[in-house]
Coordinates of C-alpha atoms and ligand atoms in Angstrom, one line a residue:
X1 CA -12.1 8.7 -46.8
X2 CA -12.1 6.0 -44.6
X3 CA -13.9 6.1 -41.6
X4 CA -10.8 4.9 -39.3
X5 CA -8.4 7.0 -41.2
X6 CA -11.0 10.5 -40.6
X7 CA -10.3 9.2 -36.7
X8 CA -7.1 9.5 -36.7
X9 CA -6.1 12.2 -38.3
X10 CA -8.7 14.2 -36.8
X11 CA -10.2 12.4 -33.3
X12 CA -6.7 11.2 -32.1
X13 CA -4.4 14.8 -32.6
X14 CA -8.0 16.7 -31.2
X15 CA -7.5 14.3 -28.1
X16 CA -3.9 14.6 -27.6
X17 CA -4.3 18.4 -28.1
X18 CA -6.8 18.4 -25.6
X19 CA -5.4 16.0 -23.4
X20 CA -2.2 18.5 -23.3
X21 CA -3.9 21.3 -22.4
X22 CA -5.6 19.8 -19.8
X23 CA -2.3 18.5 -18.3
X24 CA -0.9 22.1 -18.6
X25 CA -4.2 23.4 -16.8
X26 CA -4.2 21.1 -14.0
X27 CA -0.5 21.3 -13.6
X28 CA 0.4 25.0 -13.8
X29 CA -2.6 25.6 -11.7
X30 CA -1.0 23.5 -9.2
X31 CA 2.8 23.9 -9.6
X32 CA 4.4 25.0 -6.3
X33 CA 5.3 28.3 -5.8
X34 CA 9.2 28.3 -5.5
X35 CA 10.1 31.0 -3.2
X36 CA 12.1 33.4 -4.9
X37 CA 14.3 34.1 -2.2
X38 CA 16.2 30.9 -2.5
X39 CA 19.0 30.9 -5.1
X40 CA 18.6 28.4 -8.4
X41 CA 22.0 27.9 -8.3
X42 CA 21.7 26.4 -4.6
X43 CA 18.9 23.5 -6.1
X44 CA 19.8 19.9 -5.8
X45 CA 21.1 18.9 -9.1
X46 CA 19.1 17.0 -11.3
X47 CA 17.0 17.4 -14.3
X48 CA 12.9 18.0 -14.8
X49 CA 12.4 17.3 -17.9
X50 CA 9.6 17.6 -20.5
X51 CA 7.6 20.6 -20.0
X52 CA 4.2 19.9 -17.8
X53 CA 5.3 16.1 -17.5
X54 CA 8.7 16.5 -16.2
X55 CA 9.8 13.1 -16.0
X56 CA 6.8 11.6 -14.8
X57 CA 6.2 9.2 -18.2
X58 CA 10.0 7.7 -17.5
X59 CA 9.2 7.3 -14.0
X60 CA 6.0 5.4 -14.5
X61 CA 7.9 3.8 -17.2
X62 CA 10.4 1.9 -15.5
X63 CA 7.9 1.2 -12.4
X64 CA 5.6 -0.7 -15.5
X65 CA 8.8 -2.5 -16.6
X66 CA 9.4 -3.9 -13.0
X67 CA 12.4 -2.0 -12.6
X68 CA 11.7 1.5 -10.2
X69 CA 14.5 1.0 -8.8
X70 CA 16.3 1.8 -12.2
X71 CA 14.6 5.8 -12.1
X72 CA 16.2 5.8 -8.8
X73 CA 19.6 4.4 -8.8
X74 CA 20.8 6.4 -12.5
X75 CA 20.2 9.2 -10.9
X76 CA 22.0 8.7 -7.5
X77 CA 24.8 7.9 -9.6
X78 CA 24.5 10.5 -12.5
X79 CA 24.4 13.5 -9.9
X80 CA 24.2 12.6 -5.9
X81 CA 23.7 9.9 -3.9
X82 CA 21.6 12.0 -1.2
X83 CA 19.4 13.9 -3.4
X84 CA 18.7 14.7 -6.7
X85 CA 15.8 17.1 -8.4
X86 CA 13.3 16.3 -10.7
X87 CA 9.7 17.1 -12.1
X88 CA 6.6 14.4 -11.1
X89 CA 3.0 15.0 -11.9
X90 CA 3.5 18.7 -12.5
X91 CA 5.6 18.8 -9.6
X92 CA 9.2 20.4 -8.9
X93 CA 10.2 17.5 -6.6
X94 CA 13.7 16.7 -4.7
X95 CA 14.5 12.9 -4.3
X96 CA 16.0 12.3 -0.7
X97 CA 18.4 8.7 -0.9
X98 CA 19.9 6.8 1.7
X99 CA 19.5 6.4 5.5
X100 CA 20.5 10.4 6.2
X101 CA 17.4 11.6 3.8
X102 CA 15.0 8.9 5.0
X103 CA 15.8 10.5 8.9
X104 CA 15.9 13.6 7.6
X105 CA 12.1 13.9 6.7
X106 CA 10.6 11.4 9.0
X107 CA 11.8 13.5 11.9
X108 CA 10.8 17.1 10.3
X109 CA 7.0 15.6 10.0
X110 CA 4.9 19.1 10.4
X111 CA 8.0 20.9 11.6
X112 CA 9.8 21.2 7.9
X113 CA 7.4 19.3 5.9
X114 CA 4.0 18.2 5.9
X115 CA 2.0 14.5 3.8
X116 CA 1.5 15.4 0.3
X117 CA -0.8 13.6 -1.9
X118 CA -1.4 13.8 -6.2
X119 CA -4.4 15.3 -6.9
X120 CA -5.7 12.3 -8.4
X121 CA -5.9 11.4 -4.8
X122 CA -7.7 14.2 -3.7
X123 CA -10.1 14.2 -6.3
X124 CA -11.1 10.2 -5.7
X125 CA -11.0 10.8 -1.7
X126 CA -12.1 14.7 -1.0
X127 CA -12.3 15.4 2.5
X128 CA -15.3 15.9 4.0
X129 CA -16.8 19.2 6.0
X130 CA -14.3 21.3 4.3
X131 CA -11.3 20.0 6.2
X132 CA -8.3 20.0 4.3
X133 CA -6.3 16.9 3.7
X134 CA -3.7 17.7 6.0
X135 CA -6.2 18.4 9.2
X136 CA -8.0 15.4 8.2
X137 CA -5.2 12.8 7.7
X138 CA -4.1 14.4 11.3
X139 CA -7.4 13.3 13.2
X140 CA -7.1 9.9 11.3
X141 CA -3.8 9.6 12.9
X142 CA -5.3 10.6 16.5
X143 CA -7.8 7.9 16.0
X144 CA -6.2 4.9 14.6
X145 CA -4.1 3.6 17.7
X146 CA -7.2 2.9 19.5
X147 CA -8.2 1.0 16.8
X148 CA -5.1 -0.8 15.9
X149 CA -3.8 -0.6 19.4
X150 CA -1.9 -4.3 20.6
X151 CA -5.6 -5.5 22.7
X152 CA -7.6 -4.6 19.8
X153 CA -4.9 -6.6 17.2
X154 CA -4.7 -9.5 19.9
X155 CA -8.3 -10.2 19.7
X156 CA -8.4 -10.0 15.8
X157 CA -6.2 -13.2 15.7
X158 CA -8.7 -15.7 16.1
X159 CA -10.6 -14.4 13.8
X160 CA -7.6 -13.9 10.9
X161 CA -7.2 -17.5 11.7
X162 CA -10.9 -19.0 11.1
X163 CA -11.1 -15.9 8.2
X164 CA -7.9 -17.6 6.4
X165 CA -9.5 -21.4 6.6
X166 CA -12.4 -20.2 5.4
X167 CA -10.6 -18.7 2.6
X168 CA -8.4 -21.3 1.5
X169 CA -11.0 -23.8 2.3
X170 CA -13.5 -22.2 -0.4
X171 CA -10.7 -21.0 -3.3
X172 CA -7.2 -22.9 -2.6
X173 CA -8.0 -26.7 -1.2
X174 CA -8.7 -29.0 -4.0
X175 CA -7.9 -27.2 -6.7
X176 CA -4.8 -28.4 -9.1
X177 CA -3.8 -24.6 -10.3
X178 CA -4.6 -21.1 -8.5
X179 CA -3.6 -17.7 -9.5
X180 CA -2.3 -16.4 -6.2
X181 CA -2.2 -12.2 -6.2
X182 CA -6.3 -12.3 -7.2
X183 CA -7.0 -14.5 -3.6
X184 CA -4.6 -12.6 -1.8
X185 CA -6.3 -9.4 -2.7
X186 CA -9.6 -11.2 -2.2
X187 CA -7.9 -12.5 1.6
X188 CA -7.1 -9.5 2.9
X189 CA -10.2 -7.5 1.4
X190 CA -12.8 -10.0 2.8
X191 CA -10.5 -10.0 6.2
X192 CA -10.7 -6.3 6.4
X193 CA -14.6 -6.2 5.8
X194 CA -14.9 -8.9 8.5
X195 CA -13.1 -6.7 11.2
X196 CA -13.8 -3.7 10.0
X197 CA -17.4 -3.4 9.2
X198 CA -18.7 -7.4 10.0
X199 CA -19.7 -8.7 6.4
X200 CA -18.5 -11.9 6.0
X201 CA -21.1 -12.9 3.2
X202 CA -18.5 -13.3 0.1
X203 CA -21.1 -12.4 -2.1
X204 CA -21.5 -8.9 -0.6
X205 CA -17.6 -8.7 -0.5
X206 CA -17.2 -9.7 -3.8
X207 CA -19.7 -6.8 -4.6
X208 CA -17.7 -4.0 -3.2
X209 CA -14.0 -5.3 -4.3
X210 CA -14.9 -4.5 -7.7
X211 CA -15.0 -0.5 -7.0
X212 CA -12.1 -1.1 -5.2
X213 CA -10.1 -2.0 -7.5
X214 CA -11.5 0.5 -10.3
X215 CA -10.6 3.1 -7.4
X216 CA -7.3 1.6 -7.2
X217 CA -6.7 2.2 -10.3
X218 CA -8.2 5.8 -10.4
X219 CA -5.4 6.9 -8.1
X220 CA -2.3 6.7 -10.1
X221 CA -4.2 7.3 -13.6
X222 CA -4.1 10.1 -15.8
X223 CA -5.9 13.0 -14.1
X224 CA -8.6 13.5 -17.2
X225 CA -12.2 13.2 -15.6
X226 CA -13.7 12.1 -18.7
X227 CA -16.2 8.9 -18.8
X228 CA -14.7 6.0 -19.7
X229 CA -11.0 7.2 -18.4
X230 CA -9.7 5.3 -15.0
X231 CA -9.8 8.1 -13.8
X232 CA -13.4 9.0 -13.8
X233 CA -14.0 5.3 -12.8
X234 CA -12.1 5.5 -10.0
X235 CA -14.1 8.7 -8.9
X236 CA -17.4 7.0 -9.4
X237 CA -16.2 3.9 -7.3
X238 CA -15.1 5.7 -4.6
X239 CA -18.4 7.8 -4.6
X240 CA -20.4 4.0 -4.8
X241 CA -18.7 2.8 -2.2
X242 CA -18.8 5.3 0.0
X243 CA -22.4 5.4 -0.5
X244 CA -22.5 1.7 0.7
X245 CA -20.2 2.7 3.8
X246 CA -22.8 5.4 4.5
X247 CA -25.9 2.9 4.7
X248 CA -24.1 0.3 6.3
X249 CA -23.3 3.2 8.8
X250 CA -26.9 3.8 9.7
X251 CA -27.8 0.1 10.0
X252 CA -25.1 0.0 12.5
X253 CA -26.7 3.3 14.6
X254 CA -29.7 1.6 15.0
X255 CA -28.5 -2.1 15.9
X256 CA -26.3 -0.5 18.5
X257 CA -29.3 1.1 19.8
X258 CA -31.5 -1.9 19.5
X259 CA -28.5 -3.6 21.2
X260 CA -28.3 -6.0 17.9
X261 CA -24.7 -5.4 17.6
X262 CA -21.7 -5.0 20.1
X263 CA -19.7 -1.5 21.0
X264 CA -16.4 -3.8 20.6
X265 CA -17.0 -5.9 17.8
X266 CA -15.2 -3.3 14.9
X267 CA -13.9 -0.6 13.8
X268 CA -17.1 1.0 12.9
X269 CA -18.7 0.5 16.4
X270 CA -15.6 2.2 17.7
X271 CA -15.4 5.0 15.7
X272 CA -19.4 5.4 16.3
X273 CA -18.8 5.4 19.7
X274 CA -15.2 7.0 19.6
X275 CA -16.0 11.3 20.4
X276 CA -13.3 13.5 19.6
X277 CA -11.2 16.0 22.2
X278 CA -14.3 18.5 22.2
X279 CA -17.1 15.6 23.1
X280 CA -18.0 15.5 19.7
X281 CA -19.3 12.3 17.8
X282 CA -17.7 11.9 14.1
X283 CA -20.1 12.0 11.6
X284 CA -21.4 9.2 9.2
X285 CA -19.4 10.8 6.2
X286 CA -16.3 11.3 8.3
X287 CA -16.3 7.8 9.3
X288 CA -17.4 6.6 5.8
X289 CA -14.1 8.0 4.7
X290 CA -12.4 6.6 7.6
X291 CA -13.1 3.7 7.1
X292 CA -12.3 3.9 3.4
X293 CA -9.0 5.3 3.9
X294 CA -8.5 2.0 6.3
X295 CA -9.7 -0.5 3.6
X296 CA -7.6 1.3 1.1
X297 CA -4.6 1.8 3.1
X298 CA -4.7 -1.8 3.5
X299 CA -5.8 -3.3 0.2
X300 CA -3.3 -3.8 -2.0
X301 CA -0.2 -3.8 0.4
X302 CA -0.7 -6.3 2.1
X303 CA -1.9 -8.8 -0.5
X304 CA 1.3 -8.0 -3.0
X305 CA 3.5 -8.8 0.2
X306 CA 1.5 -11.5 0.3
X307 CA 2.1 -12.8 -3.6
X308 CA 5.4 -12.3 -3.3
X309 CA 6.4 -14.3 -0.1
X310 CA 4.4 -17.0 -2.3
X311 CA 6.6 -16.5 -5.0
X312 CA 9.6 -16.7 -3.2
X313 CA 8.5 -19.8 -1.5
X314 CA 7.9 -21.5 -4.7
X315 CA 11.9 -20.5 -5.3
X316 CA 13.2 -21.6 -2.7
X317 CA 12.7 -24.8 -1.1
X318 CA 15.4 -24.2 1.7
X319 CA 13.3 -21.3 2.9
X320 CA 9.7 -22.8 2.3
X321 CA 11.4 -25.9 4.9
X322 CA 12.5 -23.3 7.6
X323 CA 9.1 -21.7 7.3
X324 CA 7.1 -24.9 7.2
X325 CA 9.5 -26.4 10.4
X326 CA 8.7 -23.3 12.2
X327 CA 4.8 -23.3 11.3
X328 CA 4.7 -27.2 12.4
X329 CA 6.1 -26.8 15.5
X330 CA 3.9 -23.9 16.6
X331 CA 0.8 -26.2 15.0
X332 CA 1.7 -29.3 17.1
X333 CA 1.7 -27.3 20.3
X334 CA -1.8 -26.4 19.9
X335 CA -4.9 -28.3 21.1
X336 CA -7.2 -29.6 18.4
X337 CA -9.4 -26.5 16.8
X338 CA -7.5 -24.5 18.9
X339 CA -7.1 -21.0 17.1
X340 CA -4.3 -19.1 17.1
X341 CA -3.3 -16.4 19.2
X342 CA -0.6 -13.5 20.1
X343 CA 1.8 -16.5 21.7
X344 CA 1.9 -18.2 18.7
X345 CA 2.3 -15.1 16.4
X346 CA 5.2 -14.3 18.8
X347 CA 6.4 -17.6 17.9
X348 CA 6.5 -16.9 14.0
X349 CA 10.3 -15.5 13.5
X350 CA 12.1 -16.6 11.2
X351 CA 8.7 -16.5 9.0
X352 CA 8.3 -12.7 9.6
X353 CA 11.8 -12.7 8.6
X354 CA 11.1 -14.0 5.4
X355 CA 8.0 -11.7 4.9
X356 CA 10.5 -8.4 5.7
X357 CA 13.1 -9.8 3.2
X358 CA 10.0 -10.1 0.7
X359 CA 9.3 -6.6 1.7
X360 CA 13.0 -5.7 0.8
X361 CA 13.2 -6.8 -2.3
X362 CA 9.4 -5.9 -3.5
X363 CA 8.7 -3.1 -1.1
X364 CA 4.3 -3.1 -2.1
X365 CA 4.4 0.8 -1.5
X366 CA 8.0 2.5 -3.2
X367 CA 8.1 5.6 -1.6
X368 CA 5.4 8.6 -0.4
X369 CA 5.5 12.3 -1.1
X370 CA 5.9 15.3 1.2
X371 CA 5.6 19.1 0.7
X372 CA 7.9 21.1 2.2
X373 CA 6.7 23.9 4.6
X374 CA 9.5 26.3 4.3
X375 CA 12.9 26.7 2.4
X376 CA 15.1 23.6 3.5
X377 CA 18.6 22.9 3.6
X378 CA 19.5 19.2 3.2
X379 CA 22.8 17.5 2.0
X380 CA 24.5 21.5 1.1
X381 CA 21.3 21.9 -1.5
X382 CA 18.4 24.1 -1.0
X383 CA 14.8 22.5 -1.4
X384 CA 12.4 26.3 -1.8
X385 CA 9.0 26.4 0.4
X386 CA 6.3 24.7 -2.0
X387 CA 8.6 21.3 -3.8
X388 CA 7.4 18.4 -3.1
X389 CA 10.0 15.7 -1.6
X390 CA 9.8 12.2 -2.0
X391 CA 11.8 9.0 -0.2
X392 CA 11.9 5.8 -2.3
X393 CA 12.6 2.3 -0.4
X394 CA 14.2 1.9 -3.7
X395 CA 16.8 4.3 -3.2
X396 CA 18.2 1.9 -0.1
X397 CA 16.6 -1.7 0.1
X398 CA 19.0 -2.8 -3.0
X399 CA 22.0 -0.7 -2.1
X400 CA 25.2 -3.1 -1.5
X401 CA 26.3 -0.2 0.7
X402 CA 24.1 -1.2 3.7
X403 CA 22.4 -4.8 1.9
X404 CA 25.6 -6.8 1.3
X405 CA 24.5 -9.1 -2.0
X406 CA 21.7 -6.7 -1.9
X407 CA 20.1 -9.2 -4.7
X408 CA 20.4 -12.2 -2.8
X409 CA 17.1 -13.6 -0.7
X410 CA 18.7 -13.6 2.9
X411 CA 16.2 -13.6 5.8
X412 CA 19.2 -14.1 8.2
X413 CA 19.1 -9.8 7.7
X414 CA 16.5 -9.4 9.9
X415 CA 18.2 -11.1 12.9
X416 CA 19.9 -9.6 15.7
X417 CA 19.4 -6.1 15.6
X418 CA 18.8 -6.1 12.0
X419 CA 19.2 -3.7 9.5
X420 CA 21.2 0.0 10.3
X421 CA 18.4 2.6 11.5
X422 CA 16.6 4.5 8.1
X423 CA 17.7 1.7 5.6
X424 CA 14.6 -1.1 6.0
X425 CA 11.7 1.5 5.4
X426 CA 8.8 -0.6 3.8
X427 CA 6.3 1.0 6.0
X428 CA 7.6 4.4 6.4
X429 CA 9.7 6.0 9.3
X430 CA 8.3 8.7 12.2
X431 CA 5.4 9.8 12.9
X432 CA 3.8 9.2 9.7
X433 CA 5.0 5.7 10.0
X434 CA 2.0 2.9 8.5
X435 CA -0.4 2.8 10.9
X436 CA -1.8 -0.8 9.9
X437 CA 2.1 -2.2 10.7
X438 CA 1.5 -4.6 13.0
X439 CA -2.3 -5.3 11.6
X440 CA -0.3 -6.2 8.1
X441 CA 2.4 -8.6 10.1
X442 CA -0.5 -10.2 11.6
X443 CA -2.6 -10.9 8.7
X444 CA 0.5 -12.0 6.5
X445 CA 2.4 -14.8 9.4
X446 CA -1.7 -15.9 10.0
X447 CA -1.5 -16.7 6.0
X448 CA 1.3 -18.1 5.9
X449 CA 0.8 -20.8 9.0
X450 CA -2.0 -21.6 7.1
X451 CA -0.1 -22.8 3.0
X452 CA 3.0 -23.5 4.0
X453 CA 1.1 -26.4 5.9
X454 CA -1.7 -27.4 3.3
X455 CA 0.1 -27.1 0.4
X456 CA 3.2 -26.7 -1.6
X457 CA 3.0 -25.3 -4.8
X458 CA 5.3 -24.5 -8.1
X459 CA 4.8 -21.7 -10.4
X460 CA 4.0 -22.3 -13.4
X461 CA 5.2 -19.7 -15.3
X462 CA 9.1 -19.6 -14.8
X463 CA 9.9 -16.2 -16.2
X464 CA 6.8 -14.5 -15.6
X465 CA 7.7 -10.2 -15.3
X466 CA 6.7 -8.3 -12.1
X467 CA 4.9 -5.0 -13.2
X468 CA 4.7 -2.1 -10.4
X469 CA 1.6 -0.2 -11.2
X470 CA 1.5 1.4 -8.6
X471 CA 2.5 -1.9 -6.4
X472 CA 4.2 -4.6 -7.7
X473 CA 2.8 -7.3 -9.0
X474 CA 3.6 -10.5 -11.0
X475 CA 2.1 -9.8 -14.5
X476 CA -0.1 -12.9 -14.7
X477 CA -0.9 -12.8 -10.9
X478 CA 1.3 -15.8 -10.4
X479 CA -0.2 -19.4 -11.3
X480 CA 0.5 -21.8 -9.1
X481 CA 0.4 -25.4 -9.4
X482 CA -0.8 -27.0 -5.8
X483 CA 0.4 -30.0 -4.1
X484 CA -1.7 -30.9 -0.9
X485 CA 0.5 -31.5 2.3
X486 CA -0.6 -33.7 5.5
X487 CA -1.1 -31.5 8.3
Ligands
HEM1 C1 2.4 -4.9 4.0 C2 1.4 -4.1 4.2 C3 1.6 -2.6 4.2 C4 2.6 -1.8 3.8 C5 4.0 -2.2 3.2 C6 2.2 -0.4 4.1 C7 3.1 0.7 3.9 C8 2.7 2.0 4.1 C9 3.5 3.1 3.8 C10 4.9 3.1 3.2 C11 2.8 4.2 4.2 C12 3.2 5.7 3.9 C13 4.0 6.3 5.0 C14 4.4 7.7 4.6 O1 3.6 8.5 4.1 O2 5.6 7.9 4.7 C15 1.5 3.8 4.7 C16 0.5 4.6 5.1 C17 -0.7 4.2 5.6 N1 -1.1 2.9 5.8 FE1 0.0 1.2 5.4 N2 1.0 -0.4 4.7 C18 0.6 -1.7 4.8 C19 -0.6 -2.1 5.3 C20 -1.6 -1.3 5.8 C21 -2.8 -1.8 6.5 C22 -3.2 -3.3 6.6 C23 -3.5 -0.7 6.8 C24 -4.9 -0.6 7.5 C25 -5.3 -1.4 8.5 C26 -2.8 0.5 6.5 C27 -3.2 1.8 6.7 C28 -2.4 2.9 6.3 C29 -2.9 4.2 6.4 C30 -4.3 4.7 6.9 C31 -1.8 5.1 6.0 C32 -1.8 6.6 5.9 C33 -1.2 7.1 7.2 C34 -1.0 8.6 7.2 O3 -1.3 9.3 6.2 O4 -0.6 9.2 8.3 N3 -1.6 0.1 5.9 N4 1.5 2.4 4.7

């Protein structure tokens, strides 16, 4: 027999068999208990699905296709247009839609529900010291205004500034054809390693972007820790990496001892310094993961809201001239060398206005997951202690009920008072609202001030798909071709 037909018709059914079983191991041994005392008949209506995979493959589906929206939206309209119940990762999981949901669980944060992560996630970031996830993401969230706080984020903006020349200096000026998402990525990784930790050597950055993106990857995947799977790549990165953290952490001890480096001049000479409400200093593993959480958190967000406010640029001209106008004018104000600063940024509105209507249409996070903490009553359904919810941006940024010509690129949106409380969510609503907000507006206007005066550009591929996987991206990366400008 031949060799290729012995593999599949015994290797590939032994593999899906045991791929299967190890789904319906991890899964039941995770499913949320449903509190009996809450009736079945009372459950939002909805469907869940295979068995073990609910509707997880359709949902990842239609995300891969560029369309998540589409998982969303049939279901609003096949059975409610608040909530709706389905099955994700092994999960029994209610859908909350539409401004009332969105308020709903961004105000119940630890009082009706609590964050809620895949385990995929857990596995690829365990917390350290035995703290669970929960008590761990809350000390994060103590810690990160000082941080990200408005002095820190003013000070950052000279250095965004001569971060961004540098970049487009070394990959974007004289060159005839780029492929844009790869430098963003590469932008907002090296600018994060420059404030967070101080390397700016782009060889070194280089170096520890590739496990980031192999841990990137590892989140999302397939939960089978087998070598070889994205999964088990993605849990060696994020072991690598934070091994790297770790040494550059004890570097950092001594020089600030020695006096060799400054209390101010990171994150990781904050948090080294930062001591917690009993007095106590975190420890180098608790700040590795910190810190890793940070670059993460930050990684691929802001570079795919980056990508696409290049792509829509390239679109349309109209809104590439207001930016540019606006960009000029703050430019010509400016001394020579001058760098910019939280004036300027100020200054930047109908660009950010562009950047939120990027947002809208190609939110770079679709939604997050919460547990809930006890039985809940929402929209005359009953959610049982144990489901998981989720809210989607999806479920709201395209909806002509609060978006008229939800389709259409329309920064004037965002002016005024904007959009109706609980219907613009990119980053999240309440407490657990993105920290890195305001970090993220900062890095993408400083960007922007930057092309929109060098260059113009045209893509080069005119029907080229978005994939979402997990954010969205154009599926080449989007080409550009480059035109210098005269600044
Ligand atoms: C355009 C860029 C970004 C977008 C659209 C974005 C969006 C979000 C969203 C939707 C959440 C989840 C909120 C929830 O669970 O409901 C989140 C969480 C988070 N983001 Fe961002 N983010 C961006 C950039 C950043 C940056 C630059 C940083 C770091 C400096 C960052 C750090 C974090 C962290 C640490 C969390 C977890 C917070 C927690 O669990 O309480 N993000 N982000």
């Amino acid at each position: 027999m031949e060799p290729m037909l012995l593999i599949s018709l015994f290797l590939i059914p032994s593999l899906v068999l045991l791929t299967s079983l190890y789904f319906i191991f991890i899964f039941s041994s995770n499913k949320s208990q449903s509190s009996s005392d809450v009736d079945p008949s009372s459950y939002p209506p909805g469907k869940t699905g295979w068995p073990v995979f609910g509707e997880t493959i359709e949902f990842l589906n239609t995300a891969r296709k560029g369309v998540p929206e589409n998982f969303i939206r049939e279901r609003m309209k096949k059975y409610s247009k608040d909530i709706f119940r389905t099955s994700l990762l092994g999960e029994s999981v209610a859908v909350l839609c539409g401004p009332a949901g969105n308020k709903f669980l961004f105000s119940n944060e630890n009082k009706l529900v609590v964050a809620w992560w895949p385990k995929t996630v857990e596995k690829i970031f365990p917390s350290p010291s035995n703290i669970s996830g929960q008590a761990e993401a809350k000390k994060m969230r103590k810690l990160l205004p000082q941080f990200l706080k408005p002095e820190a984020l003013h000070r950052y903006i000279p250095i965004m500034d001569r971060v961004a020349m540098q970049h487009l200096d070394r990959e974007w000026d004289n060159k005839k054809e780029i492929t844009v998402f790869p430098l963003a990525k590469n932008y907002t990784f090296g600018l994060a390693c420059h404030l967070f930790v101080s390397i700016d050597d782009p060889a070194r950055i280089q170096e520890l972007g590739k496990p980031f993106g192999d841990l990137a990857a590892g989140l999302l995947s397939f939960p089978i820790d087998l070598p070889g799977t994205a999964f088990n790549i993605g849990i060696r990165a994020s072991k690598f990496i934070r091994n790297e953290l770790v040494k550059i952490i004890k570097q950092r001890k001594i020089d600030l001892e020695e006096k060799k480096a400054l209390p101010t001049q990171d994150i990781l000479s904050y948090m080294l310094l930062a001591v917690d409400d009993d007095g106590n200093f975190m420890d180098e593993l608790d700040i590795a993961n910190k810190i890793l959480g940070l670059l993460i958190g930050g990684h691929d967000t802001a570079s795919a809201a980056i990508t696409f406010t290049v792509k829509y640029l390239a679109e349309l001209p109209y809104v590439y001239d207001g930016v540019r106008k606006e960009q000029m004018e703050i430019a010509s104000s400016k001394g020579p060398g001058e760098l910019l600063n939280w004036d300027d940024i100020q200054k930047m509105k109908y660009s950010w206005n562009v950047a939120c209507e990027v947002m809208r249409l190609a939110p770079p996070l679709q939604g997050a997951f919460r547990e809930a903490i006890g039985n809940i009553s929402f929209g005359g359904f009953s959610v049982p202690k144990g489901w998981k919810l989720y809210w989607s941006a999806h479920s709201i940024h395209k909806n002509a009920e609060y978006f008229s010509e939800p389709e259409k690129f329309d920064p004037t949106r965002f002016e005024g008072n904007g959009p109706a409380p609980y219907t613009y969510i990119p980053f999240g609503g309440g407490p657990r609202m993105c920290p890195g907000k305001e970090y993220a507006r900062l890095e993408i206007l400083v960007f922007m001030y930057h092309i929109v005066r060098r260059y113009k550009w045209e893509k080069i591929l005119h029907d080229e798909k978005i994939v979402v996987d997990p954010m969205p991206a154009p599926a080449k990366g989007l080409p550009v071709r480059l035109q210098s400008q005269v600044i």
